[in-house]
Amino acid sequence: MRWEEVREQFPDEWVVCEALKSRSENGYWLIDEVALIDRFDDSTDAMKRYYELHREQPYREYGFFHTSREELKLREKWAGVRGLR
């Protein structure tokens, strides 16, 4: 599901999603398609659900977002891992 579709169907809500299609661009992680997992009125409940999912399956790309966001564009953090010299 595209983010625009999520925003239309669930206005002014917190949603927990899995990123299905994403890309890195200029230091940002852009999410193009998501699978909606759950929705909440409260950010605390959404965060709790996100942490539950992340603990169960840490290798999957979950996130929780408010549908007032126009796009899913997140600044990437440098993990501090260096390559071979």
mmCIF file of N, CA and C in Angstrom:
data_model
loop_
_atom_site.group_PDB
_atom_site.id
_atom_site.type_symbol
_atom_site.label_atom_id
_atom_site.label_comp_id
_atom_site.label_asym_id
_atom_site.label_seq_id
_atom_site.Cartn_x
_atom_site.Cartn_y
_atom_site.Cartn_z
ATOM 1 N N MET A 1 0.848 -1.165 0.000
ATOM 2 C CA MET A 1 0.000 0.000 0.000
ATOM 3 C C MET A 1 0.898 1.234 0.000
ATOM 4 N N ARG A 2 0.569 2.185 -0.821
ATOM 5 C CA ARG A 2 1.331 3.434 -0.841
ATOM 6 C C ARG A 2 0.941 4.285 0.368
ATOM 7 N N TRP A 3 1.864 5.145 0.810
ATOM 8 C CA TRP A 3 1.626 5.992 1.979
ATOM 9 C C TRP A 3 0.426 6.914 1.758
ATOM 10 N N GLU A 4 0.254 7.394 0.542
ATOM 11 C CA GLU A 4 -0.885 8.267 0.236
ATOM 12 C C GLU A 4 -2.204 7.553 0.510
ATOM 13 N N GLU A 5 -2.259 6.258 0.192
ATOM 14 C CA GLU A 5 -3.473 5.470 0.435
ATOM 15 C C GLU A 5 -3.735 5.307 1.929
ATOM 16 N N VAL A 6 -2.671 5.076 2.683
ATOM 17 C CA VAL A 6 -2.807 4.950 4.140
ATOM 18 C C VAL A 6 -3.348 6.256 4.709
ATOM 19 N N ARG A 7 -2.788 7.371 4.276
ATOM 20 C CA ARG A 7 -3.224 8.688 4.766
ATOM 21 C C ARG A 7 -4.693 8.957 4.447
ATOM 22 N N GLU A 8 -5.136 8.558 3.262
ATOM 23 C CA GLU A 8 -6.535 8.769 2.874
ATOM 24 C C GLU A 8 -7.489 7.910 3.699
ATOM 25 N N GLN A 9 -7.114 6.656 3.932
ATOM 26 C CA GLN A 9 -7.993 5.723 4.634
ATOM 27 C C GLN A 9 -7.999 5.917 6.144
ATOM 28 N N PHE A 10 -6.902 6.423 6.695
ATOM 29 C CA PHE A 10 -6.779 6.552 8.150
ATOM 30 C C PHE A 10 -6.279 7.948 8.534
ATOM 31 N N PRO A 11 -7.059 8.981 8.260
ATOM 32 C CA PRO A 11 -6.603 10.341 8.565
ATOM 33 C C PRO A 11 -6.463 10.581 10.063
ATOM 34 N N ASP A 12 -5.426 11.332 10.419
ATOM 35 C CA ASP A 12 -5.190 11.750 11.798
ATOM 36 C C ASP A 12 -5.113 10.582 12.784
ATOM 37 N N GLU A 13 -4.379 9.532 12.388
ATOM 38 C CA GLU A 13 -4.183 8.368 13.255
ATOM 39 C C GLU A 13 -2.709 7.988 13.281
ATOM 40 N N TRP A 14 -2.342 7.243 14.306
ATOM 41 C CA TRP A 14 -1.019 6.644 14.398
ATOM 42 C C TRP A 14 -1.116 5.254 13.805
ATOM 43 N N VAL A 15 -0.173 4.908 12.938
ATOM 44 C CA VAL A 15 -0.182 3.592 12.308
ATOM 45 C C VAL A 15 1.170 2.910 12.500
ATOM 46 N N VAL A 16 1.110 1.593 12.617
ATOM 47 C CA VAL A 16 2.314 0.770 12.673
ATOM 48 C C VAL A 16 2.367 0.036 11.341
ATOM 49 N N CYS A 17 3.496 0.157 10.659
ATOM 50 C CA CYS A 17 3.646 -0.397 9.317
ATOM 51 C C CYS A 17 4.959 -1.158 9.194
ATOM 52 N N GLU A 18 5.000 -2.003 8.180
ATOM 53 C CA GLU A 18 6.255 -2.618 7.771
ATOM 54 C C GLU A 18 6.614 -2.043 6.407
ATOM 55 N N ALA A 19 7.845 -1.619 6.251
ATOM 56 C CA ALA A 19 8.309 -1.095 4.961
ATOM 57 C C ALA A 19 8.501 -2.265 4.001
ATOM 58 N N LEU A 20 7.804 -2.219 2.876
ATOM 59 C CA LEU A 20 7.922 -3.268 1.868
ATOM 60 C C LEU A 20 8.846 -2.859 0.729
ATOM 61 N N LYS A 21 8.810 -1.578 0.399
ATOM 62 C CA LYS A 21 9.647 -1.058 -0.684
ATOM 63 C C LYS A 21 10.208 0.279 -0.223
ATOM 64 N N SER A 22 11.533 0.384 -0.218
ATOM 65 C CA SER A 22 12.170 1.619 0.246
ATOM 66 C C SER A 22 13.476 1.831 -0.505
ATOM 67 N N ARG A 23 14.032 3.017 -0.301
ATOM 68 C CA ARG A 23 15.293 3.353 -0.969
ATOM 69 C C ARG A 23 16.036 4.396 -0.150
ATOM 70 N N SER A 24 17.333 4.456 -0.350
ATOM 71 C CA SER A 24 18.165 5.478 0.282
ATOM 72 C C SER A 24 18.496 6.533 -0.760
ATOM 73 N N GLU A 25 18.406 7.797 -0.323
ATOM 74 C CA GLU A 25 18.673 8.888 -1.253
ATOM 75 C C GLU A 25 19.155 10.109 -0.478
ATOM 76 N N ASN A 26 20.382 10.534 -0.744
ATOM 77 C CA ASN A 26 20.946 11.746 -0.132
ATOM 78 C C ASN A 26 20.853 11.761 1.390
ATOM 79 N N GLY A 27 21.168 10.634 2.021
ATOM 80 C CA GLY A 27 21.157 10.568 3.481
ATOM 81 C C GLY A 27 19.787 10.359 4.099
ATOM 82 N N TYR A 28 18.792 10.075 3.279
ATOM 83 C CA TYR A 28 17.440 9.823 3.777
ATOM 84 C C TYR A 28 16.981 8.434 3.362
ATOM 85 N N TRP A 29 16.151 7.839 4.200
ATOM 86 C CA TRP A 29 15.500 6.576 3.894
ATOM 87 C C TRP A 29 14.077 6.918 3.490
ATOM 88 N N LEU A 30 13.720 6.643 2.245
ATOM 89 C CA LEU A 30 12.397 6.956 1.709
ATOM 90 C C LEU A 30 11.605 5.662 1.575
ATOM 91 N N ILE A 31 10.444 5.620 2.197
ATOM 92 C CA ILE A 31 9.607 4.425 2.164
ATOM 93 C C ILE A 31 8.518 4.640 1.125
ATOM 94 N N ASP A 32 8.482 3.754 0.128
ATOM 95 C CA ASP A 32 7.531 3.891 -0.972
ATOM 96 C C ASP A 32 6.261 3.063 -0.767
ATOM 97 N N GLU A 33 6.407 1.869 -0.195
ATOM 98 C CA GLU A 33 5.250 1.002 0.034
ATOM 99 C C GLU A 33 5.326 0.405 1.426
ATOM 100 N N VAL A 34 4.151 0.285 2.058
ATOM 101 C CA VAL A 34 4.078 -0.272 3.409
ATOM 102 C C VAL A 34 2.972 -1.313 3.496
ATOM 103 N N ALA A 35 3.090 -2.168 4.505
ATOM 104 C CA ALA A 35 2.005 -3.065 4.899
ATOM 105 C C ALA A 35 1.494 -2.536 6.228
ATOM 106 N N LEU A 36 0.240 -2.153 6.265
ATOM 107 C CA LEU A 36 -0.352 -1.637 7.496
ATOM 108 C C LEU A 36 -0.575 -2.796 8.456
ATOM 109 N N ILE A 37 -0.073 -2.660 9.677
ATOM 110 C CA ILE A 37 -0.203 -3.716 10.676
ATOM 111 C C ILE A 37 -1.266 -3.372 11.700
ATOM 112 N N ASP A 38 -1.261 -2.131 12.174
ATOM 113 C CA ASP A 38 -2.201 -1.726 13.220
ATOM 114 C C ASP A 38 -2.358 -0.216 13.194
ATOM 115 N N ARG A 39 -3.404 0.280 13.839
ATOM 116 C CA ARG A 39 -3.615 1.724 13.926
ATOM 117 C C ARG A 39 -4.111 2.090 15.308
ATOM 118 N N PHE A 40 -3.775 3.319 15.737
ATOM 119 C CA PHE A 40 -4.056 3.763 17.099
ATOM 120 C C PHE A 40 -4.399 5.244 17.111
ATOM 121 N N ASP A 41 -5.100 5.652 18.156
ATOM 122 C CA ASP A 41 -5.369 7.072 18.376
ATOM 123 C C ASP A 41 -4.229 7.728 19.147
ATOM 124 N N ASP A 42 -3.453 6.910 19.856
ATOM 125 C CA ASP A 42 -2.436 7.414 20.777
ATOM 126 C C ASP A 42 -1.046 6.941 20.359
ATOM 127 N N SER A 43 -0.076 7.842 20.399
ATOM 128 C CA SER A 43 1.294 7.497 19.993
ATOM 129 C C SER A 43 1.939 6.485 20.928
ATOM 130 N N THR A 44 1.597 6.526 22.205
ATOM 131 C CA THR A 44 2.182 5.591 23.169
ATOM 132 C C THR A 44 1.790 4.159 22.841
ATOM 133 N N ASP A 45 0.538 3.945 22.493
ATOM 134 C CA ASP A 45 0.083 2.602 22.125
ATOM 135 C C ASP A 45 0.744 2.132 20.837
ATOM 136 N N ALA A 46 0.898 3.033 19.884
ATOM 137 C CA ALA A 46 1.560 2.691 18.622
ATOM 138 C C ALA A 46 3.019 2.313 18.870
ATOM 139 N N MET A 47 3.689 3.062 19.735
ATOM 140 C CA MET A 47 5.085 2.778 20.045
ATOM 141 C C MET A 47 5.224 1.423 20.738
ATOM 142 N N LYS A 48 4.327 1.114 21.662
ATOM 143 C CA LYS A 48 4.368 -0.186 22.347
ATOM 144 C C LYS A 48 4.220 -1.329 21.353
ATOM 145 N N ARG A 49 3.282 -1.187 20.421
ATOM 146 C CA ARG A 49 3.069 -2.224 19.407
ATOM 147 C C ARG A 49 4.300 -2.362 18.517
ATOM 148 N N TYR A 50 4.899 -1.243 18.148
ATOM 149 C CA TYR A 50 6.126 -1.266 17.348
ATOM 150 C C TYR A 50 7.221 -2.045 18.074
ATOM 151 N N TYR A 51 7.427 -1.759 19.365
ATOM 152 C CA TYR A 51 8.473 -2.443 20.120
ATOM 153 C C TYR A 51 8.187 -3.928 20.267
ATOM 154 N N GLU A 52 6.923 -4.306 20.422
ATOM 155 C CA GLU A 52 6.566 -5.732 20.470
ATOM 156 C C GLU A 52 6.985 -6.424 19.180
ATOM 157 N N LEU A 53 6.607 -5.843 18.061
ATOM 158 C CA LEU A 53 6.944 -6.420 16.761
ATOM 159 C C LEU A 53 8.449 -6.469 16.549
ATOM 160 N N HIS A 54 9.132 -5.394 16.920
ATOM 161 C CA HIS A 54 10.581 -5.332 16.727
ATOM 162 C C HIS A 54 11.303 -6.385 17.569
ATOM 163 N N ARG A 55 10.830 -6.623 18.786
ATOM 164 C CA ARG A 55 11.431 -7.665 19.633
ATOM 165 C C ARG A 55 11.225 -9.052 19.029
ATOM 166 N N GLU A 56 10.039 -9.300 18.479
ATOM 167 C CA GLU A 56 9.724 -10.603 17.899
ATOM 168 C C GLU A 56 10.492 -10.858 16.604
ATOM 169 N N GLN A 57 10.636 -9.819 15.786
ATOM 170 C CA GLN A 57 11.276 -9.971 14.480
ATOM 171 C C GLN A 57 12.156 -8.751 14.183
ATOM 172 N N PRO A 58 13.331 -8.681 14.807
ATOM 173 C CA PRO A 58 14.182 -7.491 14.679
ATOM 174 C C PRO A 58 14.747 -7.261 13.275
ATOM 175 N N TYR A 59 14.724 -8.245 12.431
ATOM 176 C CA TYR A 59 15.284 -8.119 11.087
ATOM 177 C C TYR A 59 14.298 -7.475 10.102
ATOM 178 N N ARG A 60 13.054 -7.291 10.509
ATOM 179 C CA ARG A 60 12.065 -6.668 9.631
ATOM 180 C C ARG A 60 12.041 -5.157 9.862
ATOM 181 N N GLU A 61 11.638 -4.417 8.862
ATOM 182 C CA GLU A 61 11.676 -2.949 8.922
ATOM 183 C C GLU A 61 10.311 -2.387 9.306
ATOM 184 N N TYR A 62 10.085 -2.282 10.619
ATOM 185 C CA TYR A 62 8.840 -1.736 11.145
ATOM 186 C C TYR A 62 9.020 -0.264 11.496
ATOM 187 N N GLY A 63 7.910 0.440 11.551
ATOM 188 C CA GLY A 63 7.932 1.828 11.994
ATOM 189 C C GLY A 63 6.547 2.239 12.435
ATOM 190 N N PHE A 64 6.481 3.308 13.221
ATOM 191 C CA PHE A 64 5.170 3.865 13.566
ATOM 192 C C PHE A 64 5.183 5.345 13.213
ATOM 193 N N PHE A 65 4.103 5.781 12.590
ATOM 194 C CA PHE A 65 4.035 7.116 12.013
ATOM 195 C C PHE A 65 2.642 7.704 12.193
ATOM 196 N N HIS A 66 2.575 9.018 12.206
ATOM 197 C CA HIS A 66 1.273 9.683 12.213
ATOM 198 C C HIS A 66 0.913 10.006 10.770
ATOM 199 N N THR A 67 -0.347 9.820 10.433
ATOM 200 C CA THR A 67 -0.757 10.008 9.040
ATOM 201 C C THR A 67 -0.807 11.475 8.606
ATOM 202 N N SER A 68 -0.497 12.388 9.495
ATOM 203 C CA SER A 68 -0.386 13.793 9.086
ATOM 204 C C SER A 68 0.907 14.040 8.303
ATOM 205 N N ARG A 69 1.857 13.106 8.386
ATOM 206 C CA ARG A 69 3.102 13.228 7.611
ATOM 207 C C ARG A 69 2.790 13.100 6.135
ATOM 208 N N GLU A 70 3.297 14.021 5.348
ATOM 209 C CA GLU A 70 3.031 13.974 3.911
ATOM 210 C C GLU A 70 3.815 12.874 3.210
ATOM 211 N N GLU A 71 5.011 12.591 3.710
ATOM 212 C CA GLU A 71 5.820 11.530 3.111
ATOM 213 C C GLU A 71 6.613 10.821 4.196
ATOM 214 N N LEU A 72 6.995 9.587 3.898
ATOM 215 C CA LEU A 72 7.818 8.834 4.842
ATOM 216 C C LEU A 72 9.271 8.995 4.429
ATOM 217 N N LYS A 73 9.881 10.017 4.969
ATOM 218 C CA LYS A 73 11.264 10.383 4.664
ATOM 219 C C LYS A 73 11.979 10.524 5.998
ATOM 220 N N LEU A 74 12.908 9.609 6.269
ATOM 221 C CA LEU A 74 13.602 9.575 7.552
ATOM 222 C C LEU A 74 15.094 9.754 7.339
ATOM 223 N N ARG A 75 15.705 10.574 8.171
ATOM 224 C CA ARG A 75 17.151 10.767 8.083
ATOM 225 C C ARG A 75 17.838 9.474 8.527
ATOM 226 N N GLU A 76 18.773 8.999 7.699
ATOM 227 C CA GLU A 76 19.517 7.788 8.033
ATOM 228 C C GLU A 76 20.609 8.129 9.033
ATOM 229 N N LYS A 77 20.805 7.237 9.977
ATOM 230 C CA LYS A 77 21.865 7.423 10.965
ATOM 231 C C LYS A 77 23.053 6.559 10.585
ATOM 232 N N TRP A 78 24.217 7.116 10.769
ATOM 233 C CA TRP A 78 25.432 6.360 10.528
ATOM 234 C C TRP A 78 25.623 5.382 11.673
ATOM 235 N N ALA A 79 25.814 4.111 11.369
ATOM 236 C CA ALA A 79 25.910 3.068 12.387
ATOM 237 C C ALA A 79 27.280 3.022 13.056
ATOM 238 N N GLY A 80 28.255 3.729 12.521
ATOM 239 C CA GLY A 80 29.574 3.739 13.134
ATOM 240 C C GLY A 80 30.450 2.571 12.720
ATOM 241 N N VAL A 81 30.084 1.866 11.674
ATOM 242 C CA VAL A 81 30.857 0.725 11.203
ATOM 243 C C VAL A 81 31.734 1.194 10.054
ATOM 244 N N ARG A 82 33.011 0.898 10.156
ATOM 245 C CA ARG A 82 33.944 1.290 9.102
ATOM 246 C C ARG A 82 34.228 0.111 8.192
ATOM 247 N N GLY A 83 34.481 0.422 6.955
ATOM 248 C CA GLY A 83 34.859 -0.606 5.993
ATOM 249 C C GLY A 83 36.341 -0.931 6.107
ATOM 250 N N LEU A 84 36.810 -1.818 5.242
ATOM 251 C CA LEU A 84 38.218 -2.195 5.225
ATOM 252 C C LEU A 84 39.071 -1.032 4.758
ATOM 253 N N ARG A 85 40.255 -0.929 5.308
ATOM 254 C CA ARG A 85 41.181 0.133 4.900
ATOM 255 C C ARG A 85 42.280 -0.438 4.061
#
